[in-house]
């Protein structure tokens, strides 16, 4: 099918994408380390309940954490070995989570799901749920829940934008596993019973656009290179022209957005009968010695990943889990690969600004570039003054935390941080009110 | 965490930021004013250079002294110095004539920085443009001392200037448009006569993406057209009303000051449109050069504009509007 141009959205920012660091390096499989720490809450919703005890022998692909509740996901062991302990650890991002610690015995014994009896919509959804697949773009919302909408949907939008700078894993997957993605998309489309499938890819990935244009059955949309075109609402607008109303979800306009990596996970779960035990992530930044695209076992400590990539350079000032625009900074390397991690970026001093904030000069760059058309400077001043009603009035709850405002701020104000604070306070007030 | 003895920075996203800083912007505005300063010195001689130097230095010293009195230590003041007071100082110097006593620019800069800027909380907190307020302070304070403008030749012009003469008598100026554009034989402030130099600076600011060219152009065009309309649709007034007086420097360097412009695109359109109407109307009504007064008045309207006009969120629907109003 021919490539169609996406709808133009005038608000957003242009960031040097820095993808050259590892755009052409193929995905390497990193051998599983000695010890893995598998978190029980790698998704939005209730943490999984451990079903193994210390001392148990587990195989690769064996269930170790069972979903608890409707919005939750199963957790599987990513190596064969012995469960050492189940402990609570505060990771480098600052989250206190329960981890199952597994010692790798390097026998690599694997258990698989039984073959699918049929490929009906419900069996596909059941398999996706069983395999513990969540939105791998970063949100971590259980995919099976997303695939059972209340009202029928019309369009499945596949997010191949990858608008975050540095990150390359989706791009590499689109080049190396085009067939698998195509099959995964078809299964998901069948489960959703949608007629139209659209895949949106940023223009700076011409090879990926080319690769998908060979397949029949879906529309390939070339998106303008602009951050944050990969945000759910903006992707829907740019590919279909539909606007998701304020406070509504994509299914309200008949769309479902899925990530490239999620599609591969679905394909593996359905055709190869494999649960989700591996993720592909980009290790990049000027602070790391050899940037790579890696396939790692879930639970691999970041310290091992850094070592595998040649270690950190001396000029590293910041470690980021995820992309540099929306990812979380790490206070230390106590972090273990989870389902939603898409990158580990080591930023050197020249790449990230650590300047102190100064007075706002009202330049309105934040408001002019905000992709959600909010007034970040007002939300910030309201939040700092403790006026959370005012912050809500200026649209704090609509913020997608993309960071466009703070990126452009000449006074280097921590706009996103203040808006997050306001959002938390508004949510708190609403819960107390009810 | 220790990384080869170095601490990792832990902060909120985004972790990448654009290299542009407040200081960079303000230094570039100063650079954009250099052509106007050079033109002023060429036309009005060494006195212009002295006035510019005095106003610039006294503005910077005022800021430092004020902050020192407030108890900030010198190193910290230097670290956070963002060159806004340089812009203010230069603009104060550029908008007075060479026949003012030499303490006038010093007083003007001190008033602009201390009273208009620092009393309100420093950079970004001032309600009105400090340079405009400083200029008006000098203009009003020295009305009885300075009654005439100086021509580049050194001769004073008593009574009406080219602009006020045109507005009062309705007779078009005898100067050619080229003379007005270059500032030859044109009496006025140091920086406002040579439009060529100002436009070079404005083009530089646009090229550096510091100002949005649309808004000053709207201001200039509306002023010109409204003057034409007030004079019985005589289009001969259009270019002289733009080229005479301080409209060009006001439009490109004073009205576009970030702090004293509305925060939305829509608000800016309204602001610059009203500014044009107000300038032309006041000029016609008073027979005086009123660019600075118009900007001062409109600056005071900005909080109102910003209160009324805010961006509508992406995906905004009308039903939502009601609930916002109810709150």
XYZ file of C-alpha atoms in Angstrom:
761
model
C 0.000 0.000 0.000
C 1.158 3.484 -0.663
C 2.349 5.773 2.102
C -0.080 8.521 3.071
C 0.934 11.818 4.623
C -0.326 12.467 8.133
C -2.444 15.400 9.139
C -0.445 18.399 10.235
C -0.628 19.377 13.879
C 0.902 22.810 14.445
C 1.829 22.582 18.114
C 4.807 20.694 19.393
C 8.539 21.035 19.427
C 11.560 19.996 17.431
C 14.297 18.283 19.369
C 17.620 17.052 17.969
C 16.718 13.365 17.875
C 20.208 11.919 18.535
C 19.116 8.632 16.993
C 22.356 8.372 15.027
C 24.010 6.932 18.136
C 22.544 3.502 17.491
C 20.062 3.791 14.626
C 21.989 1.319 12.515
C 23.018 -1.173 15.184
C 20.900 -4.344 15.014
C 19.218 -5.667 18.133
C 21.672 -7.727 20.174
C 20.557 -10.434 22.561
C 22.102 -9.848 25.933
C 22.778 -13.127 27.798
C 20.766 -13.375 30.995
C 22.815 -12.504 34.095
C 23.379 -14.612 37.225
C 20.715 -12.995 39.303
C 17.430 -11.496 38.169
C 15.061 -9.271 40.095
C 11.577 -9.556 38.656
C 9.150 -6.933 39.895
C 5.581 -7.874 40.713
C 4.194 -4.511 39.617
C 5.389 -3.842 36.105
C 1.974 -2.602 34.995
C -0.715 -0.138 35.961
C -3.094 -1.601 38.506
C -2.844 -4.129 41.295
C 0.540 -5.880 41.750
C 0.677 -9.564 40.866
C 0.565 -12.125 43.679
C 3.651 -14.358 43.915
C 2.888 -18.051 43.311
C 6.389 -19.334 44.016
C 8.253 -19.523 47.296
C 11.967 -19.107 48.033
C 13.788 -22.340 47.191
C 11.454 -23.311 44.326
C 12.937 -24.378 41.007
C 11.457 -22.424 38.097
C 11.764 -22.768 34.353
C 11.849 -20.044 31.760
C 8.303 -19.096 30.926
C 6.874 -20.452 34.163
C 4.333 -18.265 35.922
C 5.710 -16.714 39.119
C 3.215 -13.906 39.735
C -0.516 -14.218 39.196
C -2.747 -11.299 38.276
C -4.931 -9.938 41.041
C -8.050 -8.186 39.868
C -9.296 -6.981 36.511
C -6.489 -4.514 35.871
C -3.385 -6.536 36.544
C -1.041 -8.827 34.641
C 0.709 -12.165 35.035
C 4.447 -12.243 35.589
C 6.646 -15.020 34.195
C 10.150 -16.115 34.997
C 12.564 -15.058 32.287
C 15.228 -17.690 33.083
C 15.374 -21.146 34.508
C 16.785 -21.342 37.984
C 16.028 -21.138 41.661
C 13.952 -18.580 43.532
C 16.255 -17.056 46.153
C 13.867 -14.707 47.901
C 10.914 -12.384 47.587
C 11.855 -8.971 48.906
C 10.831 -5.361 48.876
C 13.357 -3.044 47.290
C 13.276 0.713 46.748
C 14.541 1.122 43.208
C 16.496 4.006 41.700
C 13.316 5.689 40.501
C 12.075 5.807 44.069
C 9.346 3.149 43.863
C 9.065 0.550 46.588
C 8.215 -2.702 44.864
C 8.174 -6.415 45.620
C 10.750 -8.355 43.654
C 11.176 -12.063 43.094
C 14.909 -12.766 43.047
C 15.851 -15.679 40.791
C 19.285 -17.242 40.429
C 20.016 -18.275 36.867
C 21.172 -21.898 36.465
C 22.022 -21.352 32.759
C 20.213 -24.571 31.763
C 17.742 -22.499 29.773
C 14.879 -24.965 30.221
C 11.731 -23.447 28.833
C 8.040 -24.146 29.213
C 5.551 -22.941 26.600
C 1.809 -22.486 26.468
C -0.180 -25.176 24.679
C -1.039 -24.432 21.047
C -4.112 -22.285 20.495
C -7.194 -24.379 19.701
C -8.764 -21.702 17.553
C -8.059 -18.129 16.598
C -11.380 -16.601 17.584
C -11.449 -13.099 19.075
C -12.073 -14.305 22.624
C -9.305 -16.913 22.555
C -6.865 -14.296 21.276
C -7.778 -11.933 24.109
C -7.547 -14.755 26.651
C -4.094 -15.700 25.394
C -2.911 -12.069 25.533
C -4.201 -11.806 29.073
C -2.560 -15.110 30.048
C 0.781 -14.039 28.594
C 0.807 -10.955 30.828
C 1.047 -8.514 27.951
C 0.731 -4.836 28.843
C 1.168 -1.661 26.800
C 4.914 -1.745 26.236
C 5.189 1.855 25.132
C 5.575 2.963 28.730
C 2.088 3.146 30.217
C 1.849 -0.523 31.118
C -1.924 -0.779 30.822
C -2.991 -4.430 30.436
C -3.549 -5.014 26.723
C -6.353 -7.540 27.205
C -8.435 -4.879 28.969
C -7.798 -2.481 26.108
C -8.916 -5.152 23.632
C -12.306 -5.636 25.301
C -13.931 -2.226 24.764
C -17.466 -1.451 25.859
C -18.549 -0.242 22.436
C -17.306 -1.580 19.071
C -14.291 0.224 17.622
C -13.551 1.202 14.039
C -9.845 1.868 13.803
C -6.734 0.226 15.184
C -3.850 2.701 15.233
C -0.359 1.285 15.569
C 2.137 3.641 17.147
C 5.425 3.481 15.291
C 6.191 7.146 15.800
C 8.845 6.762 18.488
C 9.137 10.517 18.784
C 11.341 10.435 21.902
C 14.913 11.346 21.074
C 17.609 8.649 21.455
C 15.187 5.711 21.492
C 15.561 3.368 18.575
C 14.172 0.025 19.627
C 10.811 0.376 17.835
C 12.579 1.467 14.678
C 14.916 -1.547 14.765
C 12.014 -3.905 15.455
C 10.079 -2.498 12.522
C 13.029 -3.224 10.256
C 14.048 -6.604 11.627
C 10.692 -8.137 12.488
C 8.281 -6.559 10.033
C 6.589 -9.901 9.356
C 6.014 -10.672 13.028
C 4.586 -7.201 13.649
C 2.277 -7.630 10.677
C 0.999 -10.959 12.020
C 0.593 -9.539 15.523
C -1.390 -6.595 14.175
C -3.698 -8.931 12.302
C -4.436 -10.969 15.424
C -5.170 -7.839 17.446
C -7.346 -6.447 14.668
C -9.258 -9.717 14.654
C -9.733 -9.559 18.414
C -11.031 -6.001 18.129
C -13.048 -6.729 14.992
C -11.896 -3.513 13.281
C -11.891 -2.872 9.545
C -9.279 -0.132 9.316
C -5.731 -0.526 10.512
C -3.423 2.488 10.409
C 0.241 2.483 11.229
C 1.807 5.849 11.972
C 5.562 6.215 11.547
C 7.638 9.393 11.814
C 9.228 10.589 8.610
C 12.724 10.226 10.014
C 12.383 6.445 9.681
C 12.116 6.065 5.889
C 13.275 2.439 5.955
C 10.514 1.454 8.354
C 7.946 3.284 6.212
C 9.274 1.459 3.177
C 9.163 -1.900 4.939
C 5.499 -1.545 5.896
C 4.362 -0.169 2.555
C 4.889 -3.654 1.086
C 2.039 -5.167 3.095
C -1.553 -5.114 1.957
C -4.437 -4.443 4.287
C -3.442 -1.378 6.191
C -2.686 2.283 5.748
C 0.841 3.520 6.348
C 0.954 7.141 7.483
C 4.146 9.190 7.387
C 4.061 11.615 10.304
C 5.867 14.925 10.492
C 8.923 14.720 12.707
C 7.668 16.610 15.698
C 7.591 15.820 19.379
C 5.171 14.500 20.792
C 3.492 13.003 17.733
C 3.616 9.574 19.401
C 1.270 10.677 22.161
C -1.979 8.732 21.930
C -4.267 11.708 21.290
C -1.968 13.387 18.800
C -1.302 10.163 16.945
C -5.041 9.639 16.523
C -5.446 13.192 15.263
C -2.538 13.005 12.831
C -3.516 9.618 11.401
C -7.316 9.777 11.397
C -8.187 13.448 11.869
C -10.304 12.634 14.919
C -9.927 14.694 18.067
C -10.224 12.928 21.387
C -12.407 15.251 23.492
C -11.066 16.663 26.741
C -11.254 14.088 29.498
C -12.181 11.259 27.138
C -10.269 8.166 26.039
C -9.334 7.016 22.505
C -12.170 4.452 22.489
C -14.642 7.338 22.703
C -13.707 8.228 19.128
C -13.636 4.599 18.030
C -9.876 4.153 18.086
C -7.469 1.858 19.840
C -3.774 2.680 19.940
C -1.238 -0.105 20.273
C 2.521 -0.072 20.424
C 4.897 -1.881 18.046
C 6.494 -3.892 20.845
C 3.088 -4.943 22.150
C 2.286 -6.319 18.700
C 5.427 -8.473 18.721
C 4.587 -9.714 22.216
C 1.083 -10.649 21.003
C 2.522 -12.485 18.010
C 4.919 -14.435 20.235
C 2.177 -15.307 22.688
C -0.252 -16.480 20.008
C 1.942 -18.205 17.429
C 5.064 -19.112 19.374
C 3.171 -19.767 22.644
C 5.689 -17.667 24.597
C 4.796 -15.464 27.546
C 6.264 -11.978 27.841
C 9.714 -12.517 29.339
C 11.981 -10.370 27.202
C 11.987 -6.724 26.233
C 13.892 -4.735 23.653
C 15.456 -1.541 24.882
C 17.835 1.139 23.633
C 20.923 1.831 25.684
C 22.210 5.144 24.440
C 23.433 8.630 25.264
C 26.817 10.265 25.022
C 27.601 9.008 28.518
C 27.688 5.318 27.618
C 30.703 3.759 25.964
C 28.982 1.643 23.318
C 25.327 2.502 22.583
C 23.304 -0.577 21.660
C 19.828 -1.863 20.982
C 19.434 -4.791 23.335
C 17.041 -7.624 23.923
C 17.177 -8.297 27.638
C 15.450 -10.719 29.977
C 12.947 -9.014 32.262
C 14.549 -8.588 35.661
C 18.080 -7.940 34.420
C 19.735 -5.381 36.711
C 20.648 -2.132 34.951
C 24.137 -2.445 36.376
C 24.684 -5.553 34.226
C 23.223 -3.802 31.190
C 25.605 -0.864 31.670
C 28.523 -3.262 32.063
C 27.484 -5.114 28.888
C 27.483 -1.802 27.012
C 31.025 -0.920 28.054
C 30.240 1.037 31.202
C 29.634 4.714 31.802
C 31.960 7.482 30.737
C 33.276 9.880 33.320
C 31.191 12.758 32.012
C 27.854 11.061 32.797
C 25.709 13.302 34.972
C 22.324 11.671 34.630
C 20.878 8.209 34.073
C 17.403 8.055 32.624
C 15.097 5.067 32.494
C 12.985 5.546 29.361
C 13.328 8.397 26.907
C 14.956 11.676 27.907
C 11.709 13.648 27.564
C 9.331 11.519 29.612
C 11.561 8.956 31.277
C 12.457 8.874 34.931
C 15.844 9.845 36.287
C 17.650 7.211 38.298
C 19.216 8.140 41.603
C 21.335 4.983 41.442
C 21.582 1.848 39.335
C 19.243 -0.182 41.569
C 16.726 -0.747 38.791
C 15.774 -3.905 36.984
C 14.480 -4.240 33.447
C 10.691 -4.338 33.490
C 8.041 -4.748 30.801
C 7.609 -1.028 30.186
C 11.271 0.016 30.007
C 12.175 1.156 26.532
C 15.504 2.753 27.142
C 18.400 3.442 29.421
C 19.953 6.772 28.533
C 23.191 8.001 30.063
C 23.295 11.751 29.564
C 26.562 13.612 29.653
C 26.863 17.145 31.031
C 26.649 18.738 27.591
C 23.369 16.990 26.804
C 21.314 17.766 29.850
C 20.879 21.101 31.448
C 21.257 21.303 35.187
C 20.873 25.107 35.258
C 19.028 26.641 38.177
C 15.573 28.054 37.423
C 15.186 31.839 37.280
C 12.131 34.106 37.131
C 9.550 33.449 34.428
C 9.893 36.152 31.779
C 6.430 35.550 30.298
C 7.858 34.660 26.899
C 4.903 32.282 26.433
C 7.052 29.697 24.689
C 5.496 27.039 26.920
C 1.927 27.998 25.995
C 2.736 28.429 22.310
C 4.295 24.987 22.057
C 2.059 23.008 24.383
C 0.611 20.157 22.305
C -2.416 20.038 24.605
C -2.901 23.829 24.292
C -2.652 24.500 28.007
C -1.134 27.421 29.903
C 1.815 25.806 31.701
C 3.087 29.037 33.262
C -0.239 29.696 34.966
C -0.587 26.113 36.153
C 2.908 26.357 37.576
C 2.336 29.624 39.398
C -1.007 28.340 40.744
C 0.620 25.102 41.893
C 3.458 26.937 43.627
C 0.971 29.236 45.343
C -1.117 26.261 46.474
C -4.133 27.269 44.370
C -5.053 23.881 42.934
C -8.527 24.982 41.848
C -6.834 27.571 39.650
C -4.391 24.960 38.365
C -7.298 22.757 37.326
C -8.994 25.664 35.594
C -5.921 26.188 33.453
C -6.058 22.553 32.409
C -3.619 20.772 34.712
C -5.536 17.499 34.423
C -5.229 17.493 30.630
C -1.455 17.625 30.778
C 0.218 14.627 29.140
C 3.555 15.463 30.804
C 5.370 15.430 27.487
C 7.835 18.071 28.665
C 7.520 20.393 25.646
C 7.027 23.386 27.939
C 9.999 22.765 30.187
C 12.176 21.883 27.186
C 11.671 25.310 25.693
C 11.689 27.386 28.872
C 14.520 29.949 28.702
C 14.238 30.488 32.464
C 14.674 26.693 32.940
C 11.683 26.434 35.231
C 10.572 22.986 36.368
C 7.156 23.282 34.748
C 6.369 19.584 34.406
C 7.344 18.914 37.990
C 4.962 21.608 39.252
C 2.154 20.387 37.011
C 2.620 16.815 38.265
C 2.452 18.128 41.801
C -0.768 20.016 40.989
C -2.261 16.902 39.365
C -1.511 14.780 42.407
C -3.064 17.384 44.693
C -6.177 17.741 42.525
C -6.649 13.955 42.460
C -6.199 13.836 46.212
C -8.792 16.574 46.728
C -11.264 14.737 44.492
C -10.832 11.481 46.377
C -11.315 13.218 49.692
C -14.365 15.015 48.352
C -16.099 11.816 47.300
C 25.003 7.238 43.291
C 28.727 7.518 42.904
C 29.945 7.308 39.344
C 33.714 7.510 39.338
C 33.430 9.815 42.302
C 30.766 11.934 40.590
C 27.186 12.253 41.790
C 24.271 11.525 39.460
C 21.708 14.272 39.063
C 18.207 13.210 40.035
C 15.402 15.429 38.814
C 12.040 15.487 37.146
C 11.599 14.987 33.381
C 12.265 16.346 30.766
C 15.944 15.629 31.027
C 16.867 17.422 27.836
C 16.357 21.142 27.552
C 16.843 23.641 24.784
C 20.131 25.564 25.066
C 18.368 28.947 24.959
C 18.427 30.891 28.231
C 17.078 34.247 29.389
C 20.614 35.603 29.318
C 21.098 34.495 25.703
C 17.875 36.245 24.675
C 18.755 39.490 26.436
C 22.318 39.568 25.081
C 20.861 39.190 21.612
C 18.474 42.083 22.169
C 21.480 44.200 23.191
C 23.270 43.093 20.020
C 20.214 44.054 17.977
C 20.328 47.552 19.494
C 23.970 48.124 18.490
C 23.189 49.394 14.937
C 20.805 51.963 16.412
C 23.459 53.072 18.922
C 26.053 53.446 16.163
C 23.631 55.421 13.993
C 22.791 57.664 16.960
C 26.476 58.350 17.636
C 27.126 59.106 13.959
C 24.208 61.535 13.743
C 24.399 63.223 17.123
C 28.093 63.018 17.961
C 30.038 62.136 21.084
C 27.278 63.369 23.424
C 25.093 60.505 22.274
C 27.840 58.037 23.180
C 28.155 59.574 26.646
C 24.404 59.451 27.261
C 24.176 55.815 26.128
C 27.113 54.820 28.295
C 25.699 56.652 31.309
C 22.240 55.112 31.011
C 23.625 51.606 30.416
C 26.078 51.727 33.309
C 23.666 53.316 35.751
C 21.010 50.713 34.958
C 23.393 47.842 35.667
C 24.789 49.512 38.793
C 21.258 50.196 40.083
C 20.384 46.527 39.821
C 23.577 45.426 41.571
C 23.267 48.009 44.339
C 19.608 47.174 44.913
C 20.341 43.459 45.213
C 23.341 44.126 47.462
C 21.155 46.207 49.756
C 18.663 43.335 49.753
C 21.417 41.174 51.171
C 22.293 39.002 48.204
C 25.993 38.271 47.934
C 27.991 39.596 44.999
C 28.856 36.224 43.483
C 25.219 35.182 43.418
C 24.191 38.437 41.768
C 26.810 37.915 39.077
C 25.663 34.316 38.565
C 22.034 35.276 38.063
C 22.695 38.493 36.120
C 20.658 38.135 32.938
C 21.400 41.350 30.981
C 17.793 42.601 31.155
C 19.012 45.766 32.852
C 21.448 46.303 29.952
C 18.518 46.249 27.539
C 16.564 48.644 29.741
C 19.545 50.993 30.121
C 20.255 51.082 26.405
C 16.616 51.731 25.563
C 16.392 54.583 28.075
C 19.473 56.159 26.502
C 18.194 55.647 22.976
C 14.850 57.293 23.646
C 16.063 60.668 24.936
C 17.625 63.527 23.026
C 21.226 64.759 23.232
C 20.197 68.113 24.698
C 19.146 66.583 28.015
C 21.436 67.231 30.989
C 23.769 64.331 31.593
C 22.128 63.339 34.872
C 18.817 62.746 33.076
C 19.707 59.300 31.662
C 21.170 58.306 35.042
C 17.951 59.245 36.833
C 15.850 57.611 34.145
C 17.720 54.310 34.342
C 17.618 54.327 38.124
C 13.867 54.934 38.092
C 13.347 52.230 35.464
C 15.377 49.584 37.255
C 14.713 50.295 40.908
C 11.131 51.552 40.966
C 9.607 49.849 37.946
C 11.511 46.560 37.913
C 13.098 45.681 41.249
C 10.297 46.928 43.494
C 7.935 44.558 41.746
C 10.234 41.555 42.102
C 12.876 41.820 39.399
C 13.044 40.320 35.954
C 9.711 39.083 34.699
C 7.624 40.550 37.499
C 7.314 44.154 36.338
C 3.883 45.351 35.284
C 5.045 47.854 32.689
C 8.092 48.003 30.492
C 10.866 49.599 32.624
C 12.459 51.368 29.663
C 9.163 52.968 28.672
C 8.508 54.060 32.235
C 12.038 55.453 32.486
C 11.644 57.394 29.286
C 8.325 58.855 30.352
C 9.821 59.717 33.739
C 12.574 61.730 32.046
C 10.226 63.225 29.468
C 7.830 64.556 32.083
C 10.441 65.566 34.664
C 12.519 67.626 32.241
C 9.667 69.258 30.358
C 10.526 72.736 31.563
C 14.281 72.327 31.059
C 14.244 70.758 27.627
C 11.771 72.279 25.213
C 13.348 71.510 21.910
C 14.736 68.645 19.864
C 18.149 68.689 18.286
C 18.829 68.183 14.598
C 21.788 66.011 13.567
C 23.469 69.235 12.447
C 23.407 70.432 16.061
C 20.784 73.116 15.572
C 17.751 72.964 17.858
C 14.216 72.761 16.505
C 11.903 74.982 18.474
C 8.236 74.291 18.574
C 6.812 71.478 16.539
C 8.824 68.517 15.318
C 8.212 66.969 11.927
C 5.637 64.565 13.345
C 3.745 66.917 15.621
C 3.806 69.597 12.939
C 2.267 67.177 10.504
C -0.397 66.112 12.947
C -1.309 69.605 14.120
C -1.313 71.571 10.915
C -2.150 68.749 8.593
C 0.677 69.803 6.273
C 2.870 66.980 5.110
C 6.510 67.205 6.034
C 8.950 68.759 3.628
C 11.413 65.923 4.206
C 11.672 63.180 1.624
C 10.735 59.646 2.677
C 14.346 58.557 2.244
C 15.491 61.239 4.660
C 12.922 60.041 7.168
C 14.029 56.447 6.686
C 17.717 57.188 7.146
C 17.219 59.901 9.752
C 19.031 62.639 7.863
C 17.993 66.140 8.974
C 15.466 64.642 11.322
C 15.253 65.893 14.886
C 14.485 63.410 17.637
C 15.861 60.970 20.173
C 19.253 59.354 19.770
C 17.954 55.974 18.699
C 14.679 56.652 16.986
C 15.691 58.673 13.942
C 17.585 56.120 11.859
C 14.954 53.566 10.847
C 17.438 51.601 8.758
C 19.550 50.772 11.826
C 16.459 49.798 13.824
C 15.185 47.570 11.065
C 18.568 45.840 10.802
C 18.277 45.089 14.528
C 14.689 43.900 14.153
C 15.628 41.565 11.312
C 18.384 40.163 13.505
C 15.888 39.529 16.319
C 13.530 37.778 13.926
C 16.344 35.693 12.481
C 17.274 34.604 16.016
C 13.582 33.799 16.600
C 13.416 36.118 19.591
C 10.500 38.212 18.387
C 7.592 37.196 16.202
C 7.654 39.601 13.253
C 3.869 39.485 12.817
C 3.043 41.471 15.931
C 5.227 44.589 15.476
C 4.132 44.687 11.842
C 0.488 44.610 12.916
C 1.184 47.466 15.317
C 2.940 49.571 12.669
C 0.340 48.868 9.993
C -2.612 49.602 12.269
C -1.036 52.857 13.441
C -0.393 53.942 9.860
C -3.824 52.971 8.618
C -5.643 54.527 11.544
C -3.749 57.773 11.062
C -4.794 57.672 7.415
C -8.398 57.083 8.439
C -8.343 59.946 10.928
C -7.032 62.295 8.264
C -9.799 61.690 5.765
C -8.308 58.629 4.108
C -5.375 60.538 2.704
C -2.823 57.824 2.061
C -0.004 60.346 1.877
C -0.007 60.200 5.680
C 0.682 56.479 5.800
C 4.468 56.321 5.456
C 5.296 59.594 7.274
C 3.234 58.523 10.273
C 5.257 55.330 10.450
C 8.668 56.786 9.736
C 8.419 59.884 11.903
C 8.586 59.631 15.668
C 9.381 56.592 17.748
C 7.008 54.057 16.241
C 9.650 51.751 14.771
C 11.801 51.507 17.918
C 8.652 51.221 20.025
C 7.161 48.474 17.899
C 10.239 46.297 17.511
C 12.054 46.810 20.797
C 9.620 48.026 23.437
C 6.172 46.649 22.687
C 7.609 43.183 22.003
C 9.223 42.875 25.435
C 8.268 39.378 26.627
C 7.317 40.429 30.128
C 4.839 43.022 28.956
C 3.041 41.152 26.187
C 0.060 38.817 26.571
C 0.754 35.121 26.950
C -1.340 33.806 24.097
C -1.182 34.293 20.341
C -4.788 35.516 20.256
C -4.107 37.916 23.100
C -1.115 39.288 21.224
C -3.172 40.002 18.114
C -5.644 41.984 20.209
C -2.907 43.739 22.157
C -0.968 44.944 19.129
C -4.112 45.907 17.261
C -5.369 48.030 20.162
C -1.893 49.460 20.616
C -1.942 50.712 17.035
C -5.369 52.274 17.430
C -4.378 53.892 20.707
C -1.108 55.274 19.345
C -2.696 56.843 16.292
C -5.681 58.130 18.246
C -3.586 59.693 20.997
C -1.195 61.211 18.471
C -4.082 62.820 16.661
C -5.795 64.001 19.823
C -2.762 65.441 21.594
C -0.513 66.415 18.719
C 2.350 64.768 20.567
C 4.458 61.691 20.060
C 2.524 59.119 22.087
C 4.086 55.748 21.276
C 5.529 55.382 24.763
C 2.312 56.489 26.475
C 0.265 54.093 24.366
C 2.563 51.206 25.238
C 2.451 52.143 28.927
C -1.347 52.227 28.929
C -1.673 48.973 27.031
C 0.837 47.287 29.362
C -1.618 47.926 32.152
C -4.344 46.147 30.182
C -2.347 42.929 29.791
C -3.525 41.257 33.021
C -7.083 41.738 31.782
C -6.318 40.324 28.328
C -4.575 37.352 29.910
C -7.467 36.785 32.244
C -10.017 36.694 29.433
C -8.061 34.921 26.734
C -6.531 31.576 27.549
C -5.782 28.721 25.195
C -8.468 26.113 24.785
C -7.213 22.596 25.430
C -6.760 20.182 22.522
C -10.037 18.340 22.027
C -11.987 21.151 23.668
C -15.751 20.842 23.285
C -18.518 23.313 24.017
C -20.190 21.267 26.724
C -16.944 21.441 28.647
C -17.017 25.217 28.487
C -20.150 25.408 30.600
C -18.699 23.285 33.356
C -15.563 25.447 33.419
C -17.705 28.531 33.778
C -19.731 26.952 36.545
C -16.580 26.433 38.533
